[in-house]
Amino acid sequence: VYGNVSVTYDFTPELSLMVRSGADVANEFRSRRRAYSTQRFQRGSYREERIALTELNTDFLLNYKRPLGQKFDLNLGFGGNAMRQTGRFSDVIAPELAVPGIYTLSNSRVALQNLTNTPFTEKRINSLYATGQLGFSNYLYLDLSARNDWSSTLPSDSRSYLYYAANLSFVLSDALNLNPNGVISFAKARIGVGQVGNDTDPYQL
């Protein structure tokens, strides 16, 4: 189950603010049955695995867009995101069945085994980012972006990391007026460079 709610407010025709919050919730149950006389499970087995995952995201984006003269367009953005993930896990196995063909955890010939190392996990990432686009005559665009994340899974003295991206795109079909002949409807050349930051899973340090 997932969904979000979003509100956008226009301060002026050029300046707007978007605020959004959303959730993604998943619950999964898995059962695994092994019959008597199975090669690896001579007395059979039964296993139950439960996975519950929740991710909440709240973000904002302040956007400013306006033309610069006759041929240039400027689009600037500044935003932030707060992400929280939680997980609950259970993985229990009856390694040998007491009675063949009855697949329940209570029908175990020996002690149940708990295969879950971490029954509960929690992770948070707070982020700020900025974007900028300069357009020329609706066919040449320069895009720049930067983002900084703070992750709860990294050491407290080095949990902040910054990364960047830059893109230059050229819409050939508009610049060279290729559309009227009908042979090429759209053509664009693009070059970009980017750096991506990442953290790790909870409780790995």
PDB file of C-alpha atoms in Angstrom:
ATOM      1  CA  VAL A   1       0.000   0.000   0.000  1.00  0.00           C
ATOM      2  CA  TYR A   2       1.434   3.356  -0.965  1.00  0.00           C
ATOM      3  CA  GLY A   3       0.277   6.918  -1.518  1.00  0.00           C
ATOM      4  CA  ASN A   4       1.087  10.560  -0.996  1.00  0.00           C
ATOM      5  CA  VAL A   5      -0.483  13.965  -0.508  1.00  0.00           C
ATOM      6  CA  SER A   6       0.968  17.111  -2.053  1.00  0.00           C
ATOM      7  CA  VAL A   7       0.241  20.836  -1.735  1.00  0.00           C
ATOM      8  CA  THR A   8       1.638  23.551  -4.003  1.00  0.00           C
ATOM      9  CA  TYR A   9       1.379  27.261  -3.258  1.00  0.00           C
ATOM     10  CA  ASP A  10       2.213  29.975  -5.811  1.00  0.00           C
ATOM     11  CA  PHE A  11       3.645  33.064  -4.124  1.00  0.00           C
ATOM     12  CA  THR A  12       4.068  34.791  -7.483  1.00  0.00           C
ATOM     13  CA  PRO A  13       3.893  33.572 -11.098  1.00  0.00           C
ATOM     14  CA  GLU A  14       7.643  32.889 -10.843  1.00  0.00           C
ATOM     15  CA  LEU A  15       7.935  31.500  -7.286  1.00  0.00           C
ATOM     16  CA  SER A  16       6.162  28.412  -5.913  1.00  0.00           C
ATOM     17  CA  LEU A  17       6.482  26.018  -2.981  1.00  0.00           C
ATOM     18  CA  MET A  18       5.562  22.331  -3.044  1.00  0.00           C
ATOM     19  CA  VAL A  19       5.224  20.288   0.172  1.00  0.00           C
ATOM     20  CA  ARG A  20       4.585  16.545  -0.040  1.00  0.00           C
ATOM     21  CA  SER A  21       4.385  13.564   2.284  1.00  0.00           C
ATOM     22  CA  GLY A  22       4.000   9.921   1.373  1.00  0.00           C
ATOM     23  CA  ALA A  23       4.166   6.407   2.752  1.00  0.00           C
ATOM     24  CA  ASP A  24       4.987   2.965   1.378  1.00  0.00           C
ATOM     25  CA  VAL A  25       3.901   0.032   3.573  1.00  0.00           C
ATOM     26  CA  ALA A  26       4.495  -3.642   2.778  1.00  0.00           C
ATOM     27  CA  ASN A  27       3.689  -6.788   4.757  1.00  0.00           C
ATOM     28  CA  GLU A  28       4.759 -10.202   3.519  1.00  0.00           C
ATOM     29  CA  PHE A  29       4.306 -13.729   4.853  1.00  0.00           C
ATOM     30  CA  ARG A  30       6.253 -16.683   3.445  1.00  0.00           C
ATOM     31  CA  SER A  31       5.884 -20.339   4.355  1.00  0.00           C
ATOM     32  CA  ARG A  32       8.189 -23.131   3.181  1.00  0.00           C
ATOM     33  CA  ARG A  33       7.244 -26.783   3.379  1.00  0.00           C
ATOM     34  CA  ARG A  34       9.565 -29.771   2.989  1.00  0.00           C
ATOM     35  CA  ALA A  35       8.020 -33.217   2.960  1.00  0.00           C
ATOM     36  CA  TYR A  36       9.354 -36.321   4.688  1.00  0.00           C
ATOM     37  CA  SER A  37      12.113 -38.134   2.755  1.00  0.00           C
ATOM     38  CA  THR A  38      13.227 -34.947   0.973  1.00  0.00           C
ATOM     39  CA  GLN A  39      16.934 -35.285   0.216  1.00  0.00           C
ATOM     40  CA  ARG A  40      18.065 -32.503   2.574  1.00  0.00           C
ATOM     41  CA  PHE A  41      15.183 -32.906   5.046  1.00  0.00           C
ATOM     42  CA  GLN A  42      14.693 -36.590   5.836  1.00  0.00           C
ATOM     43  CA  ARG A  43      12.119 -35.748   8.510  1.00  0.00           C
ATOM     44  CA  GLY A  44      10.681 -32.780   6.633  1.00  0.00           C
ATOM     45  CA  SER A  45      10.598 -29.159   7.840  1.00  0.00           C
ATOM     46  CA  TYR A  46       8.376 -26.114   8.056  1.00  0.00           C
ATOM     47  CA  ARG A  47       9.455 -22.470   8.020  1.00  0.00           C
ATOM     48  CA  GLU A  48       7.593 -19.176   8.507  1.00  0.00           C
ATOM     49  CA  GLU A  49       9.048 -15.822   7.509  1.00  0.00           C
ATOM     50  CA  ARG A  50       7.345 -12.467   8.161  1.00  0.00           C
ATOM     51  CA  ILE A  51       8.582  -9.160   6.717  1.00  0.00           C
ATOM     52  CA  ALA A  52       7.030  -5.768   7.511  1.00  0.00           C
ATOM     53  CA  LEU A  53       8.570  -2.693   5.855  1.00  0.00           C
ATOM     54  CA  THR A  54       7.514   0.951   6.142  1.00  0.00           C
ATOM     55  CA  GLU A  55       9.037   3.984   4.443  1.00  0.00           C
ATOM     56  CA  LEU A  56       7.867   7.548   5.123  1.00  0.00           C
ATOM     57  CA  ASN A  57       9.044  10.482   3.008  1.00  0.00           C
ATOM     58  CA  THR A  58       8.348  14.167   3.554  1.00  0.00           C
ATOM     59  CA  ASP A  59       9.874  16.726   1.223  1.00  0.00           C
ATOM     60  CA  PHE A  60       9.604  20.295   0.024  1.00  0.00           C
ATOM     61  CA  LEU A  61      10.686  22.079  -3.139  1.00  0.00           C
ATOM     62  CA  LEU A  62      10.947  25.830  -3.595  1.00  0.00           C
ATOM     63  CA  ASN A  63      10.997  26.625  -7.314  1.00  0.00           C
ATOM     64  CA  TYR A  64      11.781  29.882  -9.137  1.00  0.00           C
ATOM     65  CA  LYS A  65      11.322  30.182 -12.887  1.00  0.00           C
ATOM     66  CA  ARG A  66      11.511  33.234 -15.130  1.00  0.00           C
ATOM     67  CA  PRO A  67      12.730  34.313 -18.582  1.00  0.00           C
ATOM     68  CA  LEU A  68      15.955  36.296 -18.927  1.00  0.00           C
ATOM     69  CA  GLY A  69      15.633  38.553 -21.905  1.00  0.00           C
ATOM     70  CA  GLN A  70      14.357  37.226 -25.226  1.00  0.00           C
ATOM     71  CA  LYS A  71      16.219  33.922 -25.469  1.00  0.00           C
ATOM     72  CA  PHE A  72      17.234  32.740 -22.015  1.00  0.00           C
ATOM     73  CA  ASP A  73      15.169  30.964 -19.361  1.00  0.00           C
ATOM     74  CA  LEU A  74      16.201  30.371 -15.750  1.00  0.00           C
ATOM     75  CA  ASN A  75      14.819  27.672 -13.461  1.00  0.00           C
ATOM     76  CA  LEU A  76      16.118  27.342  -9.880  1.00  0.00           C
ATOM     77  CA  GLY A  77      15.088  24.897  -7.203  1.00  0.00           C
ATOM     78  CA  PHE A  78      15.889  24.321  -3.542  1.00  0.00           C
ATOM     79  CA  GLY A  79      14.462  21.414  -1.592  1.00  0.00           C
ATOM     80  CA  GLY A  80      14.827  18.911   1.176  1.00  0.00           C
ATOM     81  CA  ASN A  81      13.731  15.432   2.103  1.00  0.00           C
ATOM     82  CA  ALA A  82      13.288  13.516   5.355  1.00  0.00           C
ATOM     83  CA  MET A  83      13.166   9.744   4.918  1.00  0.00           C
ATOM     84  CA  ARG A  84      12.492   7.153   7.628  1.00  0.00           C
ATOM     85  CA  GLN A  85      12.544   3.395   7.090  1.00  0.00           C
ATOM     86  CA  THR A  86      11.552   0.755   9.598  1.00  0.00           C
ATOM     87  CA  GLY A  87      11.551  -2.997   9.250  1.00  0.00           C
ATOM     88  CA  ARG A  88      10.343  -5.884  11.394  1.00  0.00           C
ATOM     89  CA  PHE A  89      11.469  -9.403  10.608  1.00  0.00           C
ATOM     90  CA  SER A  90      10.684 -12.879  11.910  1.00  0.00           C
ATOM     91  CA  ASP A  91      12.113 -16.115  10.485  1.00  0.00           C
ATOM     92  CA  VAL A  92      11.422 -19.321  12.449  1.00  0.00           C
ATOM     93  CA  ILE A  93      11.910 -22.923  11.325  1.00  0.00           C
ATOM     94  CA  ALA A  94      10.833 -26.297  12.645  1.00  0.00           C
ATOM     95  CA  PRO A  95      13.832 -28.272  11.319  1.00  0.00           C
ATOM     96  CA  GLU A  96      12.158 -31.683  11.813  1.00  0.00           C
ATOM     97  CA  LEU A  97       8.461 -32.528  11.765  1.00  0.00           C
ATOM     98  CA  ALA A  98       7.020 -34.708  14.521  1.00  0.00           C
ATOM     99  CA  VAL A  99       4.131 -35.910  12.338  1.00  0.00           C
ATOM    100  CA  PRO A 100       4.515 -36.095   8.538  1.00  0.00           C
ATOM    101  CA  GLY A 101       2.294 -33.809   6.457  1.00  0.00           C
ATOM    102  CA  ILE A 102       1.317 -31.403   9.256  1.00  0.00           C
ATOM    103  CA  TYR A 103       3.008 -28.085   8.528  1.00  0.00           C
ATOM    104  CA  THR A 104       2.849 -25.956  11.666  1.00  0.00           C
ATOM    105  CA  LEU A 105       5.558 -24.630  13.960  1.00  0.00           C
ATOM    106  CA  SER A 106       3.990 -26.524  16.856  1.00  0.00           C
ATOM    107  CA  ASN A 107       4.523 -29.811  14.992  1.00  0.00           C
ATOM    108  CA  SER A 108       8.265 -29.746  15.621  1.00  0.00           C
ATOM    109  CA  ARG A 109      10.213 -32.803  16.726  1.00  0.00           C
ATOM    110  CA  VAL A 110      13.099 -30.664  18.039  1.00  0.00           C
ATOM    111  CA  ALA A 111      13.488 -27.106  19.307  1.00  0.00           C
ATOM    112  CA  LEU A 112      12.479 -24.316  16.928  1.00  0.00           C
ATOM    113  CA  GLN A 113      15.288 -22.280  15.366  1.00  0.00           C
ATOM    114  CA  ASN A 114      15.098 -18.492  15.092  1.00  0.00           C
ATOM    115  CA  LEU A 115      16.985 -17.429  11.949  1.00  0.00           C
ATOM    116  CA  THR A 116      16.482 -13.671  12.428  1.00  0.00           C
ATOM    117  CA  ASN A 117      19.654 -11.759  13.313  1.00  0.00           C
ATOM    118  CA  THR A 118      17.979  -8.346  13.591  1.00  0.00           C
ATOM    119  CA  PRO A 119      14.241  -8.418  14.347  1.00  0.00           C
ATOM    120  CA  PHE A 120      13.866  -4.615  14.071  1.00  0.00           C
ATOM    121  CA  THR A 121      15.720  -2.052  11.949  1.00  0.00           C
ATOM    122  CA  GLU A 122      15.399   1.708  11.649  1.00  0.00           C
ATOM    123  CA  LYS A 123      17.091   4.112   9.259  1.00  0.00           C
ATOM    124  CA  ARG A 124      16.827   7.842   8.633  1.00  0.00           C
ATOM    125  CA  ILE A 125      18.237  10.102   5.922  1.00  0.00           C
ATOM    126  CA  ASN A 126      17.832  13.881   5.897  1.00  0.00           C
ATOM    127  CA  SER A 127      18.717  15.687   2.685  1.00  0.00           C
ATOM    128  CA  LEU A 128      19.023  19.144   1.162  1.00  0.00           C
ATOM    129  CA  TYR A 129      19.481  19.737  -2.546  1.00  0.00           C
ATOM    130  CA  ALA A 130      19.634  22.513  -5.129  1.00  0.00           C
ATOM    131  CA  THR A 131      19.058  22.504  -8.877  1.00  0.00           C
ATOM    132  CA  GLY A 132      19.542  25.038 -11.622  1.00  0.00           C
ATOM    133  CA  GLN A 133      18.715  25.062 -15.317  1.00  0.00           C
ATOM    134  CA  LEU A 134      19.661  27.680 -17.885  1.00  0.00           C
ATOM    135  CA  GLY A 135      17.914  27.354 -21.228  1.00  0.00           C
ATOM    136  CA  PHE A 136      18.695  29.077 -24.513  1.00  0.00           C
ATOM    137  CA  SER A 137      16.058  29.460 -27.252  1.00  0.00           C
ATOM    138  CA  ASN A 138      14.263  26.306 -26.074  1.00  0.00           C
ATOM    139  CA  TYR A 139      16.893  23.973 -27.528  1.00  0.00           C
ATOM    140  CA  LEU A 140      20.106  24.332 -25.480  1.00  0.00           C
ATOM    141  CA  TYR A 141      20.009  23.526 -21.742  1.00  0.00           C
ATOM    142  CA  LEU A 142      22.570  23.465 -18.964  1.00  0.00           C
ATOM    143  CA  ASP A 143      21.505  21.631 -15.795  1.00  0.00           C
ATOM    144  CA  LEU A 144      23.404  21.682 -12.498  1.00  0.00           C
ATOM    145  CA  SER A 145      22.527  19.976  -9.233  1.00  0.00           C
ATOM    146  CA  ALA A 146      23.996  19.311  -5.801  1.00  0.00           C
ATOM    147  CA  ARG A 147      22.717  17.241  -2.900  1.00  0.00           C
ATOM    148  CA  ASN A 148      23.849  16.642   0.664  1.00  0.00           C
ATOM    149  CA  ASP A 149      22.639  13.680   2.729  1.00  0.00           C
ATOM    150  CA  TRP A 150      22.923  12.947   6.454  1.00  0.00           C
ATOM    151  CA  SER A 151      22.461   9.243   7.181  1.00  0.00           C
ATOM    152  CA  SER A 152      21.811   7.579  10.527  1.00  0.00           C
ATOM    153  CA  THR A 153      23.700   4.433   9.440  1.00  0.00           C
ATOM    154  CA  LEU A 154      27.088   6.177   9.187  1.00  0.00           C
ATOM    155  CA  PRO A 155      29.452   7.259  12.004  1.00  0.00           C
ATOM    156  CA  SER A 156      28.311  10.434  13.738  1.00  0.00           C
ATOM    157  CA  ASP A 157      31.488  12.298  12.753  1.00  0.00           C
ATOM    158  CA  SER A 158      31.198  11.453   9.023  1.00  0.00           C
ATOM    159  CA  ARG A 159      27.532  10.855   8.232  1.00  0.00           C
ATOM    160  CA  SER A 160      27.308  13.863   5.880  1.00  0.00           C
ATOM    161  CA  TYR A 161      28.172  13.432   2.193  1.00  0.00           C
ATOM    162  CA  LEU A 162      27.828  15.836  -0.749  1.00  0.00           C
ATOM    163  CA  TYR A 163      27.543  14.945  -4.430  1.00  0.00           C
ATOM    164  CA  TYR A 164      26.994  16.790  -7.726  1.00  0.00           C
ATOM    165  CA  ALA A 165      25.769  16.422 -11.303  1.00  0.00           C
ATOM    166  CA  ALA A 166      25.958  18.471 -14.516  1.00  0.00           C
ATOM    167  CA  ASN A 167      24.214  17.950 -17.864  1.00  0.00           C
ATOM    168  CA  LEU A 168      24.316  19.747 -21.197  1.00  0.00           C
ATOM    169  CA  SER A 169      21.616  18.914 -23.747  1.00  0.00           C
ATOM    170  CA  PHE A 170      21.060  20.144 -27.309  1.00  0.00           C
ATOM    171  CA  VAL A 171      17.703  19.572 -29.066  1.00  0.00           C
ATOM    172  CA  LEU A 172      18.900  19.157 -32.653  1.00  0.00           C
ATOM    173  CA  SER A 173      15.429  18.841 -34.179  1.00  0.00           C
ATOM    174  CA  ASP A 174      14.416  22.292 -32.869  1.00  0.00           C
ATOM    175  CA  ALA A 175      17.734  24.045 -33.425  1.00  0.00           C
ATOM    176  CA  LEU A 176      18.072  22.782 -37.026  1.00  0.00           C
ATOM    177  CA  ASN A 177      14.335  22.856 -37.794  1.00  0.00           C
ATOM    178  CA  LEU A 178      14.160  19.166 -38.718  1.00  0.00           C
ATOM    179  CA  ASN A 179      10.469  18.675 -37.903  1.00  0.00           C
ATOM    180  CA  PRO A 180       8.781  20.014 -41.094  1.00  0.00           C
ATOM    181  CA  ASN A 181      10.056  17.206 -43.372  1.00  0.00           C
ATOM    182  CA  GLY A 182       8.488  14.565 -41.143  1.00  0.00           C
ATOM    183  CA  VAL A 183      11.474  12.199 -41.326  1.00  0.00           C
ATOM    184  CA  ILE A 184      12.942  13.086 -37.916  1.00  0.00           C
ATOM    185  CA  SER A 185      10.366  14.125 -35.337  1.00  0.00           C
ATOM    186  CA  PHE A 186      12.792  14.559 -32.444  1.00  0.00           C
ATOM    187  CA  ALA A 187      16.559  14.413 -31.956  1.00  0.00           C
ATOM    188  CA  LYS A 188      18.635  15.419 -28.960  1.00  0.00           C
ATOM    189  CA  ALA A 189      22.302  15.187 -27.985  1.00  0.00           C
ATOM    190  CA  ARG A 190      23.187  15.074 -24.311  1.00  0.00           C
ATOM    191  CA  ILE A 191      26.346  14.855 -22.251  1.00  0.00           C
ATOM    192  CA  GLY A 192      26.458  14.572 -18.492  1.00  0.00           C
ATOM    193  CA  VAL A 193      28.670  13.850 -15.541  1.00  0.00           C
ATOM    194  CA  GLY A 194      27.531  12.897 -12.070  1.00  0.00           C
ATOM    195  CA  GLN A 195      28.657  11.640  -8.709  1.00  0.00           C
ATOM    196  CA  VAL A 196      26.370   9.599  -6.464  1.00  0.00           C
ATOM    197  CA  GLY A 197      26.668   9.283  -2.705  1.00  0.00           C
ATOM    198  CA  ASN A 198      25.457   6.297  -0.719  1.00  0.00           C
ATOM    199  CA  ASP A 199      25.323   4.973   2.821  1.00  0.00           C
ATOM    200  CA  THR A 200      24.843   1.426   4.133  1.00  0.00           C
ATOM    201  CA  ASP A 201      22.270  -0.745   5.851  1.00  0.00           C
ATOM    202  CA  PRO A 202      21.500  -0.231   9.558  1.00  0.00           C
ATOM    203  CA  TYR A 203      23.801  -1.648  12.241  1.00  0.00           C
ATOM    204  CA  GLN A 204      26.760  -2.461   9.971  1.00  0.00           C
ATOM    205  CA  LEU A 205      29.412  -0.416  11.808  1.00  0.00           C
TER     206      LEU A 205
END
